[in-house]
Amino acid sequence: MPDVSEVRLPGVGVRHEYTTASGDRVGVLTHRGGRREILVYDRDDPDRCKAVLHLSADDTFTLAELLGAPQLSEAVSSLQRIEGLAIDWIGIGANVAGSTIGEKALRSRTGASIVAVVRGDTTSAGPGPEYLFAAGDVAVAVGTPEGLDQLRRLLGT
Amino acid sequence: MTVLAAASGDATIVFIELGAVALALALLARVAGRLGITAIPFYLVAGLAVGRGGIAPLDVSADFISLAAEIGVLLLLLTLGLEYTAEELRHGLRSGAVPGLVDAIVNFTPGFAAGLLLGWDATAAVLLGGVCWVSSSGVVAKVLHDLDRMGNRETPAVLNLLVIEDLAMAAYLPVVAALVAGRGAGATAITVAVALVAVAAILTVAIRLGHRLSAALAGGSDEALLLAVFGLTLLVGGLAQRVQVSAAIGAFLVGLALSGPVQARAGALVGPLRDLFAATFFLFFSFQIEPASLVGVLGPAAVLAAVTAGGKLVSGRVAARRIGVGTRGGLRAGTALIARGEFSIVIASLGAARVHGDQLIAIAAAYVLLTAIAGPLAAKYADHGSPLRHASPGRRNAPVRQPF
């Protein structure tokens, strides 16, 4: 993983940036309220942004899911070897049935990700934010042990 | 009964006057929004129209407006304090001391010199120096946001400079308040010393124990929080004024003391209240100016604006270079900082009652009008004027004329 540098912006938030393999400088500006900007720096004038994408907290969640979920499910098999990470199976409570993964903002609230949902005989790997929970589902989640505890409470069993 | 009837008759007139003024301000705020510039210059012009010698002078509601203006200053400074966390202040002090010093020297000095050249006493000149020194945090933040420059590399330099300026005000305002009170040299020195110690003490308490205060306020409804923060601001402001530290700084320190979730909630709750009272403050400021006297000071104000715009270019360049930002980034930083606003008006209003007070507030108003309008335009042009800018990756290095 390349070096990610962090810059604090007083009164605004914090900015992280790194250089991609193709040589573009890319940054994420996280505003205090959770709003984010994705920044692509100009090669001619590396101090200015040639593109800025404004994301609401919900947009951020969707994008993070799109970018992160497939990789996480690929990584599940090697998870056991990573220190500080845990994987767990969590039964979905009746009070959560009928809501989507996105509505619950589980990832932003707990830091843990749902990498698959098992329903009966079928398994949905890398469910998107629109995935609708049903009673009896079992979610496969990855995160810190604390994150998983929080997630277990939110999912209500 | 007679008393009540008379009071309600007055109240009717006050309602009509205030209502008309607020509607006019609403219209101006919309125009400013449409033009993409800050509403401060418009409020100042509106104040001229309804003030002494204006086209539609208000008489009955003047007292109410003056009190509302005082509250406006407190709320402006409170929300400014709410912007920053203690951690950001510590960091700002550590990394921003040198650019902050350069900024103070190159911008304060022209104003101070101009005051002396106009034949004013030293205190009035120190006030004019202060008017020229401090950029408008509100306008600068709006410019960076509107031009989509929050993510730019020079932006932390700009924001850090604003933090330093705001902190410098915490020392400057009590000092000038003591100078303005103007007793003998010995008494003034004591007042200044007491004021500075008081500010240092409150600042330390705010940074160290702010989280306790925040925790105490955290419970309860939004309504309770709003009342608590509003009450605390007025109370601390009033007490600070009592010990000759300006009330505005008391309010600023209350804002700094609040942290965490309470900080965010209080910011959102006080925001609308601040807008209401701050508009009144700007209105009241130019309310006291004879429109005719503004014409006479337009020349000096324009010269001062030009010189100190150059000063901000220097500050921006120095601050940007320290974090490794290039020439064009430095120019963007400098132009973004040109706009002066709320602090300049706060400083000038301290000297309103002095010998050269009329001239001081007239120059400050003209100066803020000029810089608050020219600054954002210059900031916009700093990037559009860059010859190497290209429209799309497909047309790399092809010079493109930007629509303006």
Coordinates of C-alpha atoms in Angstrom, one line a residue:
Chain A
M1 CA 0.0 0.0 0.0
P2 CA 1.4 3.5 -0.9
D3 CA 2.1 6.1 1.7
V4 CA -1.1 8.0 2.7
S5 CA -0.4 11.4 4.1
E6 CA -2.7 13.3 6.4
V7 CA -3.3 17.0 6.6
R8 CA -5.6 18.8 9.1
L9 CA -7.7 21.7 7.9
P10 CA -8.7 23.8 10.9
G11 CA -12.4 24.4 11.0
V12 CA -13.0 22.1 8.1
G13 CA -11.8 18.6 8.6
V14 CA -9.0 16.3 7.5
R15 CA -7.5 15.5 4.1
H16 CA -5.8 12.2 3.1
E17 CA -3.9 11.8 -0.1
Y18 CA -1.6 9.4 -1.9
T19 CA -0.2 8.7 -5.4
T20 CA -1.8 6.0 -7.5
A21 CA 0.2 3.4 -9.4
S22 CA -0.4 5.5 -12.6
G23 CA 1.1 8.6 -11.0
D24 CA -2.0 10.6 -10.2
R25 CA -2.2 12.3 -6.9
V26 CA -5.6 11.5 -5.3
G27 CA -7.1 12.8 -2.1
V28 CA -10.1 12.5 0.1
L29 CA -11.3 15.5 2.1
T30 CA -13.5 14.5 5.1
H31 CA -15.5 17.4 6.4
R32 CA -16.5 17.4 10.0
G33 CA -20.1 16.6 9.3
G34 CA -19.1 13.4 7.4
R35 CA -19.5 15.0 3.9
R36 CA -16.5 14.1 1.7
E37 CA -14.8 15.4 -1.4
I38 CA -12.8 13.2 -3.7
L39 CA -9.9 15.1 -5.1
V40 CA -7.8 14.5 -8.2
Y41 CA -4.7 16.8 -8.4
D42 CA -3.5 18.6 -11.5
R43 CA -0.3 17.3 -12.9
D44 CA 0.8 20.7 -14.2
D45 CA 0.0 22.5 -10.9
P46 CA 0.1 19.8 -8.2
D47 CA -1.3 22.2 -5.7
R48 CA -4.7 22.6 -7.3
C49 CA -7.4 20.0 -8.0
K50 CA -8.4 19.3 -11.6
A51 CA -11.5 17.4 -10.4
V52 CA -13.5 17.5 -7.2
L53 CA -16.3 15.1 -6.5
H54 CA -18.7 16.1 -3.7
L55 CA -20.2 13.2 -1.8
S56 CA -22.9 13.3 1.0
A57 CA -22.4 10.9 3.9
D58 CA -24.8 8.5 2.1
D59 CA -23.0 8.8 -1.2
T60 CA -19.7 8.0 0.6
F61 CA -21.2 4.9 2.0
T62 CA -22.4 3.7 -1.3
L63 CA -19.1 4.4 -3.0
A64 CA -17.2 2.7 -0.2
E65 CA -19.4 -0.4 -0.5
L66 CA -18.8 -0.4 -4.3
L67 CA -15.1 -0.1 -4.0
G68 CA -14.6 -2.2 -0.8
A69 CA -17.0 -5.1 -0.7
P70 CA -15.7 -7.3 -3.6
Q71 CA -12.1 -7.0 -2.3
L72 CA -13.2 -7.8 1.3
S73 CA -14.9 -11.0 0.2
E74 CA -11.8 -12.0 -1.7
A75 CA -9.7 -11.4 1.4
V76 CA -12.0 -13.3 3.8
S77 CA -10.1 -16.6 3.3
S78 CA -6.8 -15.1 4.4
L79 CA -8.4 -13.1 7.3
Q80 CA -7.7 -15.6 10.0
R81 CA -4.0 -14.7 9.7
I82 CA -4.5 -10.9 10.1
E83 CA -4.0 -9.7 13.6
G84 CA -6.8 -7.5 15.1
L85 CA -9.4 -8.6 12.5
A86 CA -12.2 -11.1 13.2
I87 CA -14.9 -12.7 11.2
D88 CA -18.3 -13.7 12.6
W89 CA -21.7 -15.1 11.6
I90 CA -24.6 -12.9 12.9
G91 CA -28.3 -13.9 12.8
I92 CA -30.6 -11.2 11.6
G93 CA -33.3 -10.3 14.2
A94 CA -37.0 -9.8 13.2
N95 CA -36.7 -6.0 13.9
V96 CA -34.0 -5.6 11.3
A97 CA -35.8 -7.6 8.6
G98 CA -37.2 -5.4 5.9
S99 CA -34.5 -2.8 6.1
T100 CA -31.5 -2.6 3.8
I101 CA -27.8 -2.7 4.6
G102 CA -27.5 0.9 3.4
E103 CA -30.3 2.3 5.6
K104 CA -28.6 1.0 8.7
A105 CA -25.3 2.6 7.8
L106 CA -23.7 -0.4 9.5
R107 CA -20.2 0.1 8.1
S108 CA -19.9 3.7 9.1
R109 CA -21.3 3.1 12.5
T110 CA -19.3 0.0 13.4
G111 CA -16.4 -0.2 11.1
A112 CA -17.3 -3.8 10.4
S113 CA -18.4 -4.9 6.9
I114 CA -20.9 -7.4 5.9
V115 CA -19.1 -9.5 3.2
A116 CA -21.9 -12.1 2.6
V117 CA -25.4 -13.0 3.6
V118 CA -26.6 -16.6 3.8
R119 CA -30.3 -17.1 3.2
G120 CA -31.4 -20.8 3.3
D121 CA -29.3 -22.6 0.8
T122 CA -28.1 -19.5 -1.1
T123 CA -25.2 -17.2 -0.3
S124 CA -25.0 -13.6 -1.6
A125 CA -21.4 -12.6 -1.6
G126 CA -20.6 -8.9 -1.3
P127 CA -24.1 -7.6 -0.8
G128 CA -24.6 -4.0 -1.9
P129 CA -26.2 -1.2 0.3
E130 CA -29.5 -2.0 -1.3
Y131 CA -29.5 -5.5 0.0
L132 CA -32.8 -6.2 1.9
F133 CA -32.6 -8.2 5.0
A134 CA -35.2 -10.9 5.7
A135 CA -35.8 -12.7 9.0
G136 CA -33.6 -15.8 9.4
D137 CA -30.8 -14.4 7.3
V138 CA -27.3 -14.9 8.6
A139 CA -24.8 -12.1 7.9
V140 CA -21.1 -12.9 7.5
A141 CA -19.2 -9.9 8.8
V142 CA -15.5 -8.8 9.1
G143 CA -14.1 -6.2 11.4
T144 CA -12.5 -5.6 14.7
P145 CA -13.9 -7.7 17.6
E146 CA -15.4 -4.5 19.1
G147 CA -16.9 -3.5 15.7
L148 CA -18.5 -7.0 15.5
D149 CA -19.9 -6.7 19.0
Q150 CA -21.6 -3.4 18.0
L151 CA -22.8 -4.9 14.8
R152 CA -24.3 -7.8 16.6
R153 CA -26.2 -5.4 18.8
L154 CA -27.5 -3.4 15.8
L155 CA -28.6 -6.5 14.0
G156 CA -30.6 -7.4 17.0
T157 CA -30.1 -11.0 18.2
Chain B
M1 CA -52.7 52.5 31.1
T2 CA -51.3 55.5 29.4
V3 CA -47.8 54.1 29.7
L4 CA -48.9 50.8 28.2
A5 CA -50.7 52.5 25.3
A6 CA -47.7 54.7 24.6
A7 CA -45.3 51.7 24.7
S8 CA -47.5 49.7 22.3
G9 CA -47.7 52.7 19.9
D10 CA -43.9 52.8 19.9
A11 CA -43.7 49.1 19.5
T12 CA -45.9 49.3 16.4
I13 CA -43.5 51.8 14.8
V14 CA -40.5 49.6 15.8
F15 CA -42.1 46.6 14.2
I16 CA -42.8 48.4 11.0
E17 CA -39.3 49.9 10.8
L18 CA -37.5 46.6 11.7
G19 CA -39.8 44.6 9.4
A20 CA -39.0 46.8 6.5
V21 CA -35.3 46.8 7.2
A22 CA -35.2 43.0 7.6
L23 CA -37.0 42.6 4.3
A24 CA -34.6 44.9 2.6
L25 CA -31.7 42.9 4.0
A26 CA -33.3 39.7 2.8
L27 CA -33.5 41.1 -0.6
L28 CA -29.8 42.2 -0.5
A29 CA -28.7 38.8 0.8
R30 CA -30.5 37.2 -2.2
V31 CA -28.8 39.6 -4.6
A32 CA -25.4 38.9 -3.0
G33 CA -26.1 35.2 -3.3
R34 CA -27.0 35.5 -6.9
L35 CA -23.8 37.5 -7.6
G36 CA -21.8 34.9 -5.6
I37 CA -20.3 37.5 -3.2
T38 CA -20.6 38.1 0.5
A39 CA -23.6 40.1 1.7
I40 CA -21.5 42.2 4.1
P41 CA -20.8 45.1 1.7
F42 CA -24.6 45.2 0.9
Y43 CA -25.5 45.4 4.5
L44 CA -23.0 48.2 5.0
V45 CA -24.6 50.2 2.1
A46 CA -28.1 49.5 3.5
G47 CA -26.9 50.9 6.9
L48 CA -25.9 54.1 5.1
A49 CA -29.3 54.5 3.6
V50 CA -31.2 54.2 7.0
G51 CA -28.6 56.0 9.1
R52 CA -27.8 59.7 9.8
G53 CA -28.3 61.7 6.7
G54 CA -29.4 58.7 4.7
I55 CA -32.5 58.5 2.5
A56 CA -34.8 56.8 5.0
P57 CA -33.4 57.4 8.5
L58 CA -34.9 55.3 11.4
D59 CA -35.4 56.9 14.7
V60 CA -37.5 54.8 17.0
S61 CA -35.8 51.5 16.5
A62 CA -32.2 52.9 16.7
D63 CA -31.8 51.8 20.3
F64 CA -33.0 48.3 19.7
I65 CA -30.7 48.0 16.6
S66 CA -27.7 49.2 18.6
L67 CA -28.3 46.5 21.3
A68 CA -28.9 43.8 18.6
A69 CA -25.7 44.9 17.0
E70 CA -23.8 44.3 20.2
I71 CA -25.3 40.9 20.5
G72 CA -24.4 40.3 16.8
V73 CA -20.7 40.8 17.6
L74 CA -20.8 38.3 20.4
L75 CA -22.5 35.7 18.2
L76 CA -20.1 36.3 15.4
L77 CA -17.1 35.7 17.6
L78 CA -18.8 32.8 19.4
T79 CA -19.4 30.9 16.1
L80 CA -15.8 31.7 15.1
G81 CA -14.6 30.1 18.3
L82 CA -16.9 27.1 17.6
E83 CA -15.1 26.5 14.3
Y84 CA -11.9 25.4 15.9
T85 CA -11.0 22.6 18.3
A86 CA -8.3 23.0 21.0
E87 CA -6.1 20.6 19.1
E88 CA -6.3 22.7 15.9
L89 CA -5.3 25.8 17.9
R90 CA -2.3 24.1 19.4
H91 CA -1.2 22.8 16.0
G92 CA -1.9 26.2 14.4
L93 CA 0.3 28.0 17.0
R94 CA 3.1 25.5 16.5
S95 CA 3.2 25.6 12.7
G96 CA 1.9 29.1 11.9
A97 CA 3.8 31.4 14.1
V98 CA 6.3 32.6 11.4
P99 CA 3.7 33.2 8.6
G100 CA 1.4 34.8 11.3
L101 CA 4.2 37.2 12.2
V102 CA 4.9 38.2 8.6
D103 CA 1.2 38.6 8.0
A104 CA 0.9 40.9 11.0
I105 CA 3.9 43.1 10.0
V106 CA 3.0 43.5 6.3
N107 CA -0.7 44.2 6.9
F108 CA -0.8 46.0 10.2
T109 CA 2.0 48.5 9.4
P110 CA 0.4 50.2 6.3
G111 CA -2.8 50.8 8.3
F112 CA -0.9 52.1 11.3
A113 CA 1.2 54.4 9.1
A114 CA -1.8 55.7 7.3
G115 CA -3.4 56.6 10.6
L116 CA -0.4 58.6 11.6
L117 CA -0.2 60.3 8.1
L118 CA -3.8 61.3 8.5
G119 CA -2.7 63.1 11.7
W120 CA -4.5 60.8 14.1
D121 CA -3.3 59.9 17.6
A122 CA -1.4 56.6 18.1
T123 CA -4.5 54.7 19.5
A124 CA -6.6 55.5 16.4
A125 CA -3.7 54.5 14.2
V126 CA -3.3 51.2 16.0
L127 CA -7.0 50.6 15.4
L128 CA -6.7 51.3 11.7
G129 CA -3.7 49.0 11.6
G130 CA -5.9 46.3 13.1
V131 CA -8.6 47.0 10.5
C132 CA -6.1 46.3 7.8
W133 CA -4.5 43.3 9.5
V134 CA -7.2 40.6 9.7
S135 CA -8.8 38.8 6.8
S136 CA -12.4 37.9 7.1
S137 CA -12.7 34.2 8.1
G138 CA -16.3 34.2 6.9
V139 CA -15.5 35.6 3.4
V140 CA -12.3 33.5 2.9
A141 CA -14.1 30.3 3.9
K142 CA -16.9 31.1 1.5
V143 CA -14.4 31.9 -1.3
L144 CA -12.6 28.6 -0.9
H145 CA -15.8 26.8 -0.9
D146 CA -17.4 28.5 -3.8
L147 CA -14.2 28.1 -6.0
D148 CA -14.0 24.5 -5.0
R149 CA -10.6 25.0 -3.5
M150 CA -11.0 23.2 -0.1
G151 CA -9.0 20.3 -1.4
N152 CA -6.1 22.4 -2.8
R153 CA -2.7 22.1 -1.2
E154 CA -2.4 25.8 -0.4
T155 CA -5.7 25.7 1.6
P156 CA -4.2 24.5 4.9
A157 CA -1.8 27.4 4.8
V158 CA -4.7 29.8 4.3
L159 CA -6.8 28.2 7.1
N160 CA -3.9 28.1 9.5
L161 CA -3.2 31.8 8.9
L162 CA -6.9 32.5 9.8
V163 CA -6.5 30.5 13.0
I164 CA -3.4 32.6 13.9
E165 CA -5.1 35.9 13.1
D166 CA -8.1 34.9 15.2
L167 CA -5.9 34.0 18.1
A168 CA -3.9 37.2 17.7
M169 CA -7.2 39.0 18.0
A170 CA -7.6 37.4 21.4
A171 CA -4.6 39.4 22.5
Y172 CA -5.1 42.5 20.3
L173 CA -8.7 43.4 21.2
P174 CA -8.2 43.5 25.0
V175 CA -5.0 45.7 24.4
V176 CA -6.8 48.2 22.2
A177 CA -9.8 48.1 24.4
A178 CA -7.5 49.3 27.2
L179 CA -5.9 51.9 25.0
V180 CA -9.3 53.2 24.0
A181 CA -10.3 53.5 27.6
G182 CA -7.3 55.8 27.7
R183 CA -6.4 56.7 31.2
G184 CA -2.8 57.6 32.1
A185 CA 0.1 55.6 30.8
G186 CA 0.6 53.7 34.1
A187 CA -3.1 52.8 34.5
T188 CA -3.3 51.7 30.8
A189 CA -0.3 49.4 31.3
I190 CA -1.9 47.8 34.3
T191 CA -5.2 47.4 32.4
V192 CA -3.4 45.8 29.5
A193 CA -1.5 43.4 31.8
V194 CA -4.7 42.4 33.6
A195 CA -6.5 41.9 30.3
L196 CA -3.8 39.7 28.8
V197 CA -3.5 37.6 32.0
A198 CA -7.3 37.2 32.0
V199 CA -7.3 36.1 28.4
A200 CA -4.4 33.7 28.9
A201 CA -6.2 32.2 32.0
I202 CA -9.6 31.9 30.2
L203 CA -7.9 30.4 27.1
T204 CA -6.0 27.8 29.2
V205 CA -9.2 26.9 31.1
A206 CA -11.2 26.7 27.8
I207 CA -8.6 24.4 26.2
R208 CA -8.0 22.2 29.3
L209 CA -11.5 22.0 30.8
G210 CA -13.6 22.7 27.7
H211 CA -14.6 19.0 27.5
R212 CA -16.1 19.1 31.0
L213 CA -18.2 22.1 30.1
S214 CA -19.2 20.4 26.9
A215 CA -20.2 17.2 28.7
A216 CA -22.3 19.3 31.2
L217 CA -24.2 20.9 28.3
A218 CA -24.5 17.7 26.2
G219 CA -27.7 16.4 27.8
G220 CA -31.1 17.8 27.1
S221 CA -33.0 19.2 24.1
D222 CA -31.7 21.5 21.4
E223 CA -33.8 24.2 23.0
A224 CA -32.0 23.8 26.3
L225 CA -28.6 23.8 24.6
L226 CA -29.4 26.9 22.5
L227 CA -30.5 28.8 25.6
A228 CA -27.5 27.6 27.6
V229 CA -24.9 28.6 24.9
F230 CA -26.6 31.9 24.3
G231 CA -26.8 32.7 28.0
L232 CA -23.2 31.6 28.6
T233 CA -22.0 33.8 25.7
L234 CA -23.7 36.9 27.0
L235 CA -22.7 36.2 30.6
V236 CA -19.0 35.6 29.8
G237 CA -19.0 38.5 27.3
G238 CA -20.5 40.8 29.9
L239 CA -18.1 39.7 32.6
A240 CA -15.1 40.1 30.3
Q241 CA -16.2 43.6 29.5
R242 CA -16.3 44.3 33.2
V243 CA -12.6 43.5 33.6
Q244 CA -11.8 45.5 30.5
V245 CA -11.3 42.5 28.3
S246 CA -13.5 43.0 25.3
A247 CA -16.9 41.2 25.4
A248 CA -16.2 39.9 21.9
I249 CA -13.2 38.0 23.1
G250 CA -15.2 36.5 26.0
A251 CA -17.6 35.1 23.4
F252 CA -14.8 33.8 21.3
L253 CA -13.4 31.9 24.2
V254 CA -16.8 30.4 25.0
G255 CA -16.8 29.1 21.4
L256 CA -13.3 27.6 21.8
A257 CA -14.2 25.9 25.1
L258 CA -17.1 23.9 23.5
S259 CA -15.9 20.7 21.9
G260 CA -17.0 17.4 20.5
P261 CA -20.7 16.8 19.6
V262 CA -21.8 19.8 21.6
Q263 CA -19.6 22.0 19.4
A264 CA -21.2 20.7 16.2
R265 CA -24.8 21.0 17.6
A266 CA -24.2 24.4 19.1
G267 CA -22.8 25.6 15.8
A268 CA -25.8 24.4 13.9
L269 CA -28.2 25.9 16.5
V270 CA -26.5 29.3 16.8
G271 CA -25.9 29.7 13.1
P272 CA -29.3 31.2 12.2
L273 CA -29.4 33.4 15.2
R274 CA -25.9 34.7 14.3
D275 CA -27.0 35.5 10.8
L276 CA -29.9 37.6 12.1
F277 CA -27.9 39.5 14.7
A278 CA -24.7 39.9 12.6
A279 CA -26.7 41.4 9.7
T280 CA -27.9 44.0 12.3
F281 CA -24.4 44.6 13.4
F282 CA -23.1 45.5 9.9
L283 CA -26.2 47.6 9.4
F284 CA -25.7 49.5 12.6
F285 CA -22.0 50.1 11.9
S286 CA -22.6 52.1 8.8
F287 CA -25.7 53.5 10.4
Q288 CA -23.4 55.8 12.3
I289 CA -21.6 57.1 9.1
E290 CA -22.6 60.3 7.3
P291 CA -22.8 59.1 3.6
A292 CA -21.2 62.4 2.6
S293 CA -18.1 61.6 4.8
L294 CA -17.6 58.4 2.9
V295 CA -16.7 60.2 -0.3
G296 CA -13.9 62.0 1.4
V297 CA -12.2 58.9 2.6
L298 CA -12.6 56.8 -0.6
G299 CA -9.1 57.9 -1.8
P300 CA -7.2 56.9 1.3
A301 CA -9.3 53.7 1.7
A302 CA -8.5 52.7 -1.9
V303 CA -4.8 53.2 -1.5
L304 CA -4.9 51.3 1.7
A305 CA -6.8 48.5 0.1
A306 CA -4.3 48.3 -2.8
V307 CA -1.3 48.3 -0.5
T308 CA -2.7 45.7 2.0
A309 CA -3.9 43.5 -0.9
G310 CA -0.2 43.3 -1.7
G311 CA 0.4 42.6 1.9
K312 CA -1.9 39.6 1.8
L313 CA -0.2 38.3 -1.4
V314 CA 3.1 38.3 0.6
S315 CA 1.4 36.5 3.6
G316 CA -0.2 34.0 1.3
R317 CA 3.1 33.4 -0.5
V318 CA 5.1 32.9 2.7
A319 CA 2.5 30.7 4.3
A320 CA 2.1 28.5 1.2
R321 CA 5.8 28.2 0.6
R322 CA 6.4 26.9 4.1
I323 CA 4.3 23.9 3.3
G324 CA 5.9 23.3 -0.1
V325 CA 3.3 24.9 -2.3
G326 CA 4.4 26.5 -5.6
T327 CA 4.1 30.1 -6.9
R328 CA 0.6 29.7 -8.4
G329 CA -0.7 28.1 -5.2
G330 CA 0.9 31.0 -3.3
L331 CA -1.0 33.5 -5.5
R332 CA -4.2 31.7 -4.9
A333 CA -3.6 31.7 -1.2
G334 CA -2.8 35.4 -1.2
T335 CA -5.8 36.5 -3.2
A336 CA -8.1 34.4 -1.1
L337 CA -6.9 36.3 2.0
I338 CA -7.5 39.8 0.6
A339 CA -11.1 40.2 1.8
R340 CA -11.5 41.9 5.2
G341 CA -14.8 41.8 7.0
E342 CA -16.2 41.2 10.4
F343 CA -13.1 41.7 12.5
S344 CA -12.2 44.9 10.7
I345 CA -15.6 46.3 11.5
V346 CA -15.4 45.0 15.1
I347 CA -12.1 46.8 15.6
A348 CA -13.2 50.0 14.0
S349 CA -16.4 50.2 16.1
L350 CA -14.2 50.1 19.2
G351 CA -12.9 53.5 18.3
A352 CA -16.2 55.0 17.1
A353 CA -16.5 57.4 20.0
R354 CA -13.0 58.7 19.8
V355 CA -11.7 62.0 18.5
H356 CA -11.1 60.7 15.0
G357 CA -13.8 58.0 15.4
D358 CA -16.0 59.3 12.6
Q359 CA -13.2 59.3 10.1
L360 CA -12.0 55.9 11.4
I361 CA -15.3 54.1 10.9
A362 CA -15.9 55.8 7.5
I363 CA -12.5 54.6 6.3
A364 CA -13.0 51.1 7.7
A365 CA -16.4 50.9 6.0
A366 CA -15.0 52.0 2.6
Y367 CA -12.0 49.7 3.1
V368 CA -14.2 46.6 3.9
L369 CA -16.5 47.4 1.0
L370 CA -13.6 47.5 -1.4
T371 CA -11.7 44.5 -0.2
A372 CA -14.7 42.3 0.4
I373 CA -15.8 42.8 -3.2
A374 CA -12.3 42.9 -4.9
G375 CA -10.9 40.0 -2.8
P376 CA -13.2 37.2 -4.0
L377 CA -12.9 38.5 -7.6
A378 CA -9.1 38.5 -7.4
A379 CA -9.2 35.0 -5.9
K380 CA -11.3 33.8 -8.8
Y381 CA -9.0 35.5 -11.3
A382 CA -5.8 34.1 -9.7
D383 CA -6.7 30.7 -11.1
H384 CA -8.5 31.6 -14.3
G385 CA -5.6 33.8 -15.3
S386 CA -3.2 30.9 -15.1
P387 CA -2.0 30.3 -18.7
L388 CA -1.2 26.6 -18.2
R389 CA -4.6 25.6 -17.2
H390 CA -6.3 23.2 -19.5
A391 CA -10.0 22.2 -19.9
S392 CA -9.6 18.5 -20.3
P393 CA -6.9 15.8 -20.2
G394 CA -7.4 15.4 -24.0
R395 CA -6.1 19.0 -24.6
R396 CA -3.1 18.9 -22.4
N397 CA -1.0 22.0 -22.4
A398 CA -3.2 23.7 -24.9
P399 CA -3.9 27.2 -23.5
V400 CA -7.6 27.7 -22.9
R401 CA -9.4 30.9 -22.5
Q402 CA -11.6 30.6 -19.4
P403 CA -15.0 32.2 -19.4
F404 CA -15.0 34.8 -16.6

